Short mmCIF file of C-alpha atoms and ligand atoms in Angstrom, two decimals:
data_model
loop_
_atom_site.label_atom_id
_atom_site.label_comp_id
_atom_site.label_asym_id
_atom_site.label_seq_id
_atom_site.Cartn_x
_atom_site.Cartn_y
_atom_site.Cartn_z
CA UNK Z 883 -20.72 -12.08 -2.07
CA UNK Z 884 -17.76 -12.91 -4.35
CA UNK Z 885 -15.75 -10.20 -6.63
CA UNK Z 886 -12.94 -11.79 -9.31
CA UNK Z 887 -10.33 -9.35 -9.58
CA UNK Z 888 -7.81 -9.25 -13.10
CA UNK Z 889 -4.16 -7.65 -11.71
CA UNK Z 890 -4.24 -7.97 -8.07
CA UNK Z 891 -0.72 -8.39 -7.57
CA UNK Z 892 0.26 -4.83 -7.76
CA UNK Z 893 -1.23 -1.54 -7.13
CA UNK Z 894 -4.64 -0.92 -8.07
CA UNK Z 895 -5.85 -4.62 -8.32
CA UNK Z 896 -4.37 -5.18 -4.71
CA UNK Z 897 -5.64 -2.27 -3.15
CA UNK Z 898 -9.22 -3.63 -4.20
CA UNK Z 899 -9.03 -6.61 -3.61
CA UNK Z 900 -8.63 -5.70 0.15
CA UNK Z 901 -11.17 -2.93 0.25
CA UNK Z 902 -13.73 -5.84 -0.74
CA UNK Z 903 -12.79 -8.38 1.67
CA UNK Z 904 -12.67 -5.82 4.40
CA UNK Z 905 -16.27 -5.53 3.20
CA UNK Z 906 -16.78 -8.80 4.22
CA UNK Z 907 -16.10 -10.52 0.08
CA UNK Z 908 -14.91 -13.52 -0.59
CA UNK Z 909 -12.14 -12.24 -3.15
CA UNK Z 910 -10.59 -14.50 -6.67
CA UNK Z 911 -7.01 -12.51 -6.88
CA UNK Z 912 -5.48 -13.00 -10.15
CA UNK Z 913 -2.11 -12.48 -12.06
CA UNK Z 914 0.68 -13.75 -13.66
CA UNK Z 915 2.87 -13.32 -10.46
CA UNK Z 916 2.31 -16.61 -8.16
CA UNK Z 917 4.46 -15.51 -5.15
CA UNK Z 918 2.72 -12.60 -5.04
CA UNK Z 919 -0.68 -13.97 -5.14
CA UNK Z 920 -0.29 -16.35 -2.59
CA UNK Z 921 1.50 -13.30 0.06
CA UNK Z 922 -1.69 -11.41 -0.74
CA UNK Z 923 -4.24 -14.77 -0.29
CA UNK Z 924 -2.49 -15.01 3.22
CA UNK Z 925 -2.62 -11.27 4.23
CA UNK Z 926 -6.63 -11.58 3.18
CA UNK Z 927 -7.36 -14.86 5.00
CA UNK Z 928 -5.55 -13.53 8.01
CA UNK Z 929 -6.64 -10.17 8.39
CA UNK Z 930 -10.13 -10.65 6.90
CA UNK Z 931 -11.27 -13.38 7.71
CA UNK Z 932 -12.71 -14.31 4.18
CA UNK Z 933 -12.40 -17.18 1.27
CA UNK Z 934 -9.47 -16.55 -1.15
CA UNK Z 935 -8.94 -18.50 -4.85
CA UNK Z 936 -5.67 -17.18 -5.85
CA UNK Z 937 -5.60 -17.95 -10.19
CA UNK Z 938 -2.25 -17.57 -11.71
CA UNK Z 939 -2.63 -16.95 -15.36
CA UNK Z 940 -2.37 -14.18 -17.85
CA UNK Z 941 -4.71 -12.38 -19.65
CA UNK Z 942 -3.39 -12.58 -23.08
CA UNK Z 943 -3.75 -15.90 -23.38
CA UNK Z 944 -7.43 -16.97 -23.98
CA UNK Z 945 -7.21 -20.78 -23.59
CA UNK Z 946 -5.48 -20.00 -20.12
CA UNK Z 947 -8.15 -17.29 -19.19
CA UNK Z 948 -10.84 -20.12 -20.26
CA UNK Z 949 -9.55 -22.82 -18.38
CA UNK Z 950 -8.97 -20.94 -14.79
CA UNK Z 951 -12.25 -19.73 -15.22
CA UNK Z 952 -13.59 -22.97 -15.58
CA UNK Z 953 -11.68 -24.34 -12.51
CA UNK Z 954 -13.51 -21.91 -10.12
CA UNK Z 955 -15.04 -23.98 -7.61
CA UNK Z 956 -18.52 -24.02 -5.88
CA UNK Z 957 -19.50 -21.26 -4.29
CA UNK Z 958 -16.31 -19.23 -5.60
CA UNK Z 959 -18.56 -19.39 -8.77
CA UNK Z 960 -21.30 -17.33 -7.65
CA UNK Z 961 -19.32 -13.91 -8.82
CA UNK Z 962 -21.30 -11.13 -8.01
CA UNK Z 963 -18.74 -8.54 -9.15
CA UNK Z 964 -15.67 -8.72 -12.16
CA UNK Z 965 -12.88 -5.71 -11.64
CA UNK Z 966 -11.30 -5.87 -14.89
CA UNK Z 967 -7.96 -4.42 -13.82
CA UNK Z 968 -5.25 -6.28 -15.84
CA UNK Z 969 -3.83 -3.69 -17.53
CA UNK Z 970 -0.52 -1.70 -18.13
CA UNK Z 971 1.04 1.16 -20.81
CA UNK Z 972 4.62 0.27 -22.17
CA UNK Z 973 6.67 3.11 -23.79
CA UNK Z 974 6.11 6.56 -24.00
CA UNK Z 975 7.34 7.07 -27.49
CA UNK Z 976 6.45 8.75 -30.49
CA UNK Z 977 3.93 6.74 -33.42
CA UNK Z 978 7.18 6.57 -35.39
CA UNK Z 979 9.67 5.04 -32.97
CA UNK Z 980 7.00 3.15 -30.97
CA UNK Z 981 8.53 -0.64 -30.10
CA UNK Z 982 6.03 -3.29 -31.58
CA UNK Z 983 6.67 -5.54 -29.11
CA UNK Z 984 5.16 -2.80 -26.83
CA UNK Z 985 2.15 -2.33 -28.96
CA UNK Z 986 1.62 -5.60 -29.00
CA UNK Z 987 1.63 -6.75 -25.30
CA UNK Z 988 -0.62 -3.22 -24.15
CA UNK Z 989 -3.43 -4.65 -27.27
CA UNK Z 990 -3.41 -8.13 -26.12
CA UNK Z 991 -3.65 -7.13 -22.33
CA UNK Z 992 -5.99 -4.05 -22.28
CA UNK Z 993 -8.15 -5.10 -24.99
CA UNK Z 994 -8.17 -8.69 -26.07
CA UNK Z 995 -7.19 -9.80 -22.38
CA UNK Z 996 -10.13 -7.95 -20.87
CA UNK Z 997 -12.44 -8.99 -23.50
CA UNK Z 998 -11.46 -12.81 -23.35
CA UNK Z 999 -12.40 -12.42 -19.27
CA UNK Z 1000 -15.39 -10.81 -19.94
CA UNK Z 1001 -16.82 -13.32 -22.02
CA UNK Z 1002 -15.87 -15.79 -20.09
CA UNK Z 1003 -17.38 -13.94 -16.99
CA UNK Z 1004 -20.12 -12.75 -18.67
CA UNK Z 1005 -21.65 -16.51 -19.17
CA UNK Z 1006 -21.50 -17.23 -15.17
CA UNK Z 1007 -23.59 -13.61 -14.65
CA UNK Z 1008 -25.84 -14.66 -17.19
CA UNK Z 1009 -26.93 -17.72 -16.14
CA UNK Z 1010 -27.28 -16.20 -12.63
CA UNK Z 1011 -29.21 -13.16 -14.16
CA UNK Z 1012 -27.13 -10.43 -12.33
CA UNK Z 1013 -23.84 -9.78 -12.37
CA UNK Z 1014 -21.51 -6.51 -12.21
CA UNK Z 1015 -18.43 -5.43 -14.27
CA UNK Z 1016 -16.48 -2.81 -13.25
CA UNK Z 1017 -13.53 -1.96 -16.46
CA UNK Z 1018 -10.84 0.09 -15.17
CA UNK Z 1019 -10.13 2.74 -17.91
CA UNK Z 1020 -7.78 5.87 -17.37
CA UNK Z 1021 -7.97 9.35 -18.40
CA UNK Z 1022 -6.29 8.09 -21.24
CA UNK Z 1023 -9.61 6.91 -22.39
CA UNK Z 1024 -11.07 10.05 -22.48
CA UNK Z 1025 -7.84 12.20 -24.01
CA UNK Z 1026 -5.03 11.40 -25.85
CA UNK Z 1027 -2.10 13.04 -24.70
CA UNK Z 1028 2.16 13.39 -26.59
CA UNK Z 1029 3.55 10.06 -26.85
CA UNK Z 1030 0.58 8.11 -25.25
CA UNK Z 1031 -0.21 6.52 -28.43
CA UNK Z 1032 -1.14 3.10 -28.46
CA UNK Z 1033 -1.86 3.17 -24.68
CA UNK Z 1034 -4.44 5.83 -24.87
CA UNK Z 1035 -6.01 3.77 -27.92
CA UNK Z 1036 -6.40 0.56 -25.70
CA UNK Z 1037 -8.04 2.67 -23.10
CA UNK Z 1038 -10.17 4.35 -25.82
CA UNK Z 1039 -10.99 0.99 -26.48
CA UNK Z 1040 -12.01 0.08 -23.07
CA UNK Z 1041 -14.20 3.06 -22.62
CA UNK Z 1042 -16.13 2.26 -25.87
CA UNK Z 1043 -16.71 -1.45 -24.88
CA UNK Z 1044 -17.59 -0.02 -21.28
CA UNK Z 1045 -20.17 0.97 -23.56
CA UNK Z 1046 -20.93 -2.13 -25.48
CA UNK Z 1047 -21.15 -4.17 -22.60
CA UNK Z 1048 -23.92 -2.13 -20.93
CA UNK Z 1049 -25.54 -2.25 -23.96
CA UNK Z 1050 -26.17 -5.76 -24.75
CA UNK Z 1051 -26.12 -6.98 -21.22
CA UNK Z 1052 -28.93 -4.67 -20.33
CA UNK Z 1053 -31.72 -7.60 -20.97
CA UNK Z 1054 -29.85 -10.13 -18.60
CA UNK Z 1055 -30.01 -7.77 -15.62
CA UNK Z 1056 -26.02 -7.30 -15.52
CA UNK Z 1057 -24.37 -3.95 -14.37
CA UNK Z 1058 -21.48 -2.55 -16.48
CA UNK Z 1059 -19.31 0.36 -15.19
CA UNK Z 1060 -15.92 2.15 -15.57
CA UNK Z 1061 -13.63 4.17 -13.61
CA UNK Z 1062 -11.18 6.07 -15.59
CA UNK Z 1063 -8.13 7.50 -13.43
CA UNK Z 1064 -5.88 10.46 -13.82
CA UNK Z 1065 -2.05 9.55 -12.22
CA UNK Z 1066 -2.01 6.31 -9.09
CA UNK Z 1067 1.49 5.83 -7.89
CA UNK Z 1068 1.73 2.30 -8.60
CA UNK Z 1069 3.72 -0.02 -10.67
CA UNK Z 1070 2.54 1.53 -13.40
CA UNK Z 1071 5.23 3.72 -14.29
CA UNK Z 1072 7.87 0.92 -13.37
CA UNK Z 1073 6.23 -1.43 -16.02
CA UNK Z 1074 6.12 1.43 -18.69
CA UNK Z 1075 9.51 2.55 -18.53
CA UNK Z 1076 10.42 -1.08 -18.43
CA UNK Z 1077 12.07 -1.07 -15.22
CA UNK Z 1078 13.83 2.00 -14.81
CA UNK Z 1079 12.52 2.78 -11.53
CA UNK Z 1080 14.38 6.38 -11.31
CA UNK Z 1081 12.18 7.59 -14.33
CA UNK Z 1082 9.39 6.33 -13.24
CA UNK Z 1083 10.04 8.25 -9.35
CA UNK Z 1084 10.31 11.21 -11.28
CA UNK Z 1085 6.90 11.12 -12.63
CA UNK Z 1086 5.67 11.18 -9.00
CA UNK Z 1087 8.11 13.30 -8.04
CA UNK Z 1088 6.73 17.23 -5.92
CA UNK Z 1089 3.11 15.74 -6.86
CA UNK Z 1090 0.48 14.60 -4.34
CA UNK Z 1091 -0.69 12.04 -7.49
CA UNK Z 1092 -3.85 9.33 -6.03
CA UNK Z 1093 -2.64 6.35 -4.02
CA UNK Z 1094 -4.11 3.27 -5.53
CA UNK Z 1095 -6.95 2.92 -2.20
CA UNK Z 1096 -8.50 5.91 -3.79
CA UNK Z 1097 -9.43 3.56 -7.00
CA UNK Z 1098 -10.25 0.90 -4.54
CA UNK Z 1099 -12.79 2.62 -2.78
CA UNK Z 1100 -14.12 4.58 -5.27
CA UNK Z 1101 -14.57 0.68 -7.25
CA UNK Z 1102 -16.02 -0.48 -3.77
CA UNK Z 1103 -18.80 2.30 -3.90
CA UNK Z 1104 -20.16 1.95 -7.20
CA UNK Z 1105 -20.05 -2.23 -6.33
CA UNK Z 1106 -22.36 -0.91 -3.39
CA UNK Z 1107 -25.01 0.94 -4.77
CA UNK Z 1108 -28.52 -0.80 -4.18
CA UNK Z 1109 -29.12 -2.88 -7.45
CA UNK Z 1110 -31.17 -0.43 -9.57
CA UNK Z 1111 -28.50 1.68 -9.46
CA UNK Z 1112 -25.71 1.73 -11.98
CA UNK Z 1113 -22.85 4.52 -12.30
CA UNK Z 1114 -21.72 4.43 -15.73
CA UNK Z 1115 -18.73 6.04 -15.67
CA UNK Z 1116 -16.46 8.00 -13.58
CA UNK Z 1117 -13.45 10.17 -14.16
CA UNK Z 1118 -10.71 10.77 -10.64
CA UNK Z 1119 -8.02 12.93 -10.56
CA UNK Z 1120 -5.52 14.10 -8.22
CA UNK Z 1121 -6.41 17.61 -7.55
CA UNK Z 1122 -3.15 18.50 -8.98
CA UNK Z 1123 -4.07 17.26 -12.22
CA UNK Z 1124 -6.99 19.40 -14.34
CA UNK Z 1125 -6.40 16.74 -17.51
CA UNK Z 1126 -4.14 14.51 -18.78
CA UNK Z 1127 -0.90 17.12 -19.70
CA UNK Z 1128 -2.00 20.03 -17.42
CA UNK Z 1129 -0.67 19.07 -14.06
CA UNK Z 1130 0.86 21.58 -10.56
CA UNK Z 1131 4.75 20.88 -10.18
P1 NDP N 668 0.44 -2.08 -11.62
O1 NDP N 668 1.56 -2.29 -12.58
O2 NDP N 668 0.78 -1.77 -10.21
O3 NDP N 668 -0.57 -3.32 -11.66
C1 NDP N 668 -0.92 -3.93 -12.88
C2 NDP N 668 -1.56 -5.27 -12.61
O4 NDP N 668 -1.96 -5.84 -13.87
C3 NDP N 668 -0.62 -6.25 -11.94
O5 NDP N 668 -1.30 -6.93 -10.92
C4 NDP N 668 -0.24 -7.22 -13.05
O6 NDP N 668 -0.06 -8.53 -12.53
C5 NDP N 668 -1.51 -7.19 -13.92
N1 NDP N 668 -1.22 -7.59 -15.29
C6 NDP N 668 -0.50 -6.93 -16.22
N2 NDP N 668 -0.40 -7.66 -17.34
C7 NDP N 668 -1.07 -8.82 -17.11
C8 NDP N 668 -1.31 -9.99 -17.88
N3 NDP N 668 -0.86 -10.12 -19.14
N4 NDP N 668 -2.02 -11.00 -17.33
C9 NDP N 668 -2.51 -10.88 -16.07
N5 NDP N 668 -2.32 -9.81 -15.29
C10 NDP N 668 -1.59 -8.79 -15.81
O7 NDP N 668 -0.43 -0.88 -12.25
P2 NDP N 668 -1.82 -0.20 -11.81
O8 NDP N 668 -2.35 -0.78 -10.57
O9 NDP N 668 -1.60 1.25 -11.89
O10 NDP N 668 -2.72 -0.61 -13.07
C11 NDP N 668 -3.97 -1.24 -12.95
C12 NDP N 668 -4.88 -0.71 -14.04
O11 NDP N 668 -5.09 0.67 -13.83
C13 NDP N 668 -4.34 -0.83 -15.47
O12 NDP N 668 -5.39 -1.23 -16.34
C14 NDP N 668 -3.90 0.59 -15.80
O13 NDP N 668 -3.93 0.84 -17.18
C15 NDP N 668 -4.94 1.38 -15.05
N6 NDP N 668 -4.63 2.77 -14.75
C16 NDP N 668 -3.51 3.10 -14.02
C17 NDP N 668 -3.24 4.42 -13.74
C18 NDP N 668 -2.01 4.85 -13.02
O14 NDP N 668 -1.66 6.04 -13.10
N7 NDP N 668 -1.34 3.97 -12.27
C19 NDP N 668 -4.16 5.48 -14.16
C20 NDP N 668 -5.29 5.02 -14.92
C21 NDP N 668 -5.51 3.71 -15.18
P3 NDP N 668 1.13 -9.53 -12.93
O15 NDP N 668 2.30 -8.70 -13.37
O16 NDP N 668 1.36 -10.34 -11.70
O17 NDP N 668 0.55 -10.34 -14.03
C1 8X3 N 669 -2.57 5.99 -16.59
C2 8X3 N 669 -2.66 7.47 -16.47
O1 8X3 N 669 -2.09 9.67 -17.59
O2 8X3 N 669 -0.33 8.00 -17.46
O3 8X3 N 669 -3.60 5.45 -17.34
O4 8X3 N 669 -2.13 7.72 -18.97
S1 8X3 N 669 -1.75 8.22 -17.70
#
């Protein structure tokens, strides 16, 4: 079995890309960060004893996506599973002082990055007539929340073509789920704030929030239900957190 994995440098991407070789997968890690790839290709090979194709590219950039997809090799190309990860928020700003730049990159990667790797995919599972993708949303894709803006709009966006997908992939025999997180202490906050890693401690800071292996396994399970089974969609939370903006301090 082979799962392709979009963002598994960092946090929730990494975390499931080992929970799936530890399953026994052969994993394709991918990213824009080639160090990082390769440090995570060794700890996989080593510890897991599986195949790893590490593809450095980024998602925003379709003729790249389209061109490392068509590199896969062999048997790397049987992909049983796509965890489209890539993803990231930047800002936390009011509508009218939001940074376009900001806007910008969180469109190209959450939407148009995940829908450029998805149609790529999608192509490969066709042809094979089975196929599974699993689109990492947020709870941001199911409220909107002060400030959230754009970011909760791409993940609106991800939850309605969670939909799509399921829709007119149904005749070809291909799965299509979601998983939709409340707060992972990742990288996530460090990317958003651009950097400023003492704001982003402080969102984490007297909470218990998920550690990405939650996502992992919880992406693992719905991977291994038997193949007539297919879990739409599934909201996680820390049990500190009842919604997006009600959390325990
Ligand atoms: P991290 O910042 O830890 O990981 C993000 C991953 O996305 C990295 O591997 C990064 O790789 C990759 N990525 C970002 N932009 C691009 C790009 N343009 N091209 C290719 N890869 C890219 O954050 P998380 O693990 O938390 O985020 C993973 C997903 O989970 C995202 O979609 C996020 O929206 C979602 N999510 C996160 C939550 C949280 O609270 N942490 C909650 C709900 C959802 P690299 O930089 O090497 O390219
Ligand atoms: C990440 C979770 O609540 O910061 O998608 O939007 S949140």
């Amino acid at each position: 079995m082979v799962v392709l994995i979009t963002g598994a440098t960092s946090g929730i991407g990494k975390s499931t890309a080992i929970e799936f070789a530890k399953n026994g997968y052969d994993v394709i890690i991918t990213g824009r960060r080639q160090e990082r790839l390769l440090e995570l290709k060794t700890l996989l090979t080593n510890d897991y004893l599986v195949k790893v194709l590490d593809l450095c590219f980024d998602v925003m950039d379709e003729k790249l996506v389209e061109k490392a997809i068509h590199s896969i090799p062999g048997d790397f190309k049987r992909i049983d599973v796509l965890v489209n990860n890539a993803g990231l928020a930047a800002g936390l700003s009011g509508l009218q002082d939001g940074k376009l730049d900001h806007w910008e990159q969180m469109i190209d990667t959450n939407i148009k990055g995940l829908l450029y790797v998805t149609k790529h995919i999608s192509k490969i599972f066709i042809e094979n007539k089975k196929g599974h993708i699993i689109n990492v949303g947020s709870i941001a894709g199911k409220e909107v929340y002060p400030n959230g803006n754009v970011y909760c709009a791409t993940k609106h966006a991800v939850d309605a073509l969670n939909k799509g997908m399921r829709i007119d992939l149904l005749p070809y025999g291909i799965r299509v789920s979601a998983v939709n997180p409340g707060m992972v202490e990742t990288e996530f906050s460090v990317v958003r704030f651009d950097g400023d890693e003492e704001r982003a401690r402080k969102v984490y800071a007297d909470i218990v929030p998920l550690k990405p292996e939650d996502i992992a396994e919880t992406i693992y399970w719905m991977a291994s239900r038997p193949g007539h089974v297919n879990i739409n969609d599934v909201i996680i939370m820390p049990t500190i957190q009842a919604n997006a903006t009600t959390l325990l301090r």
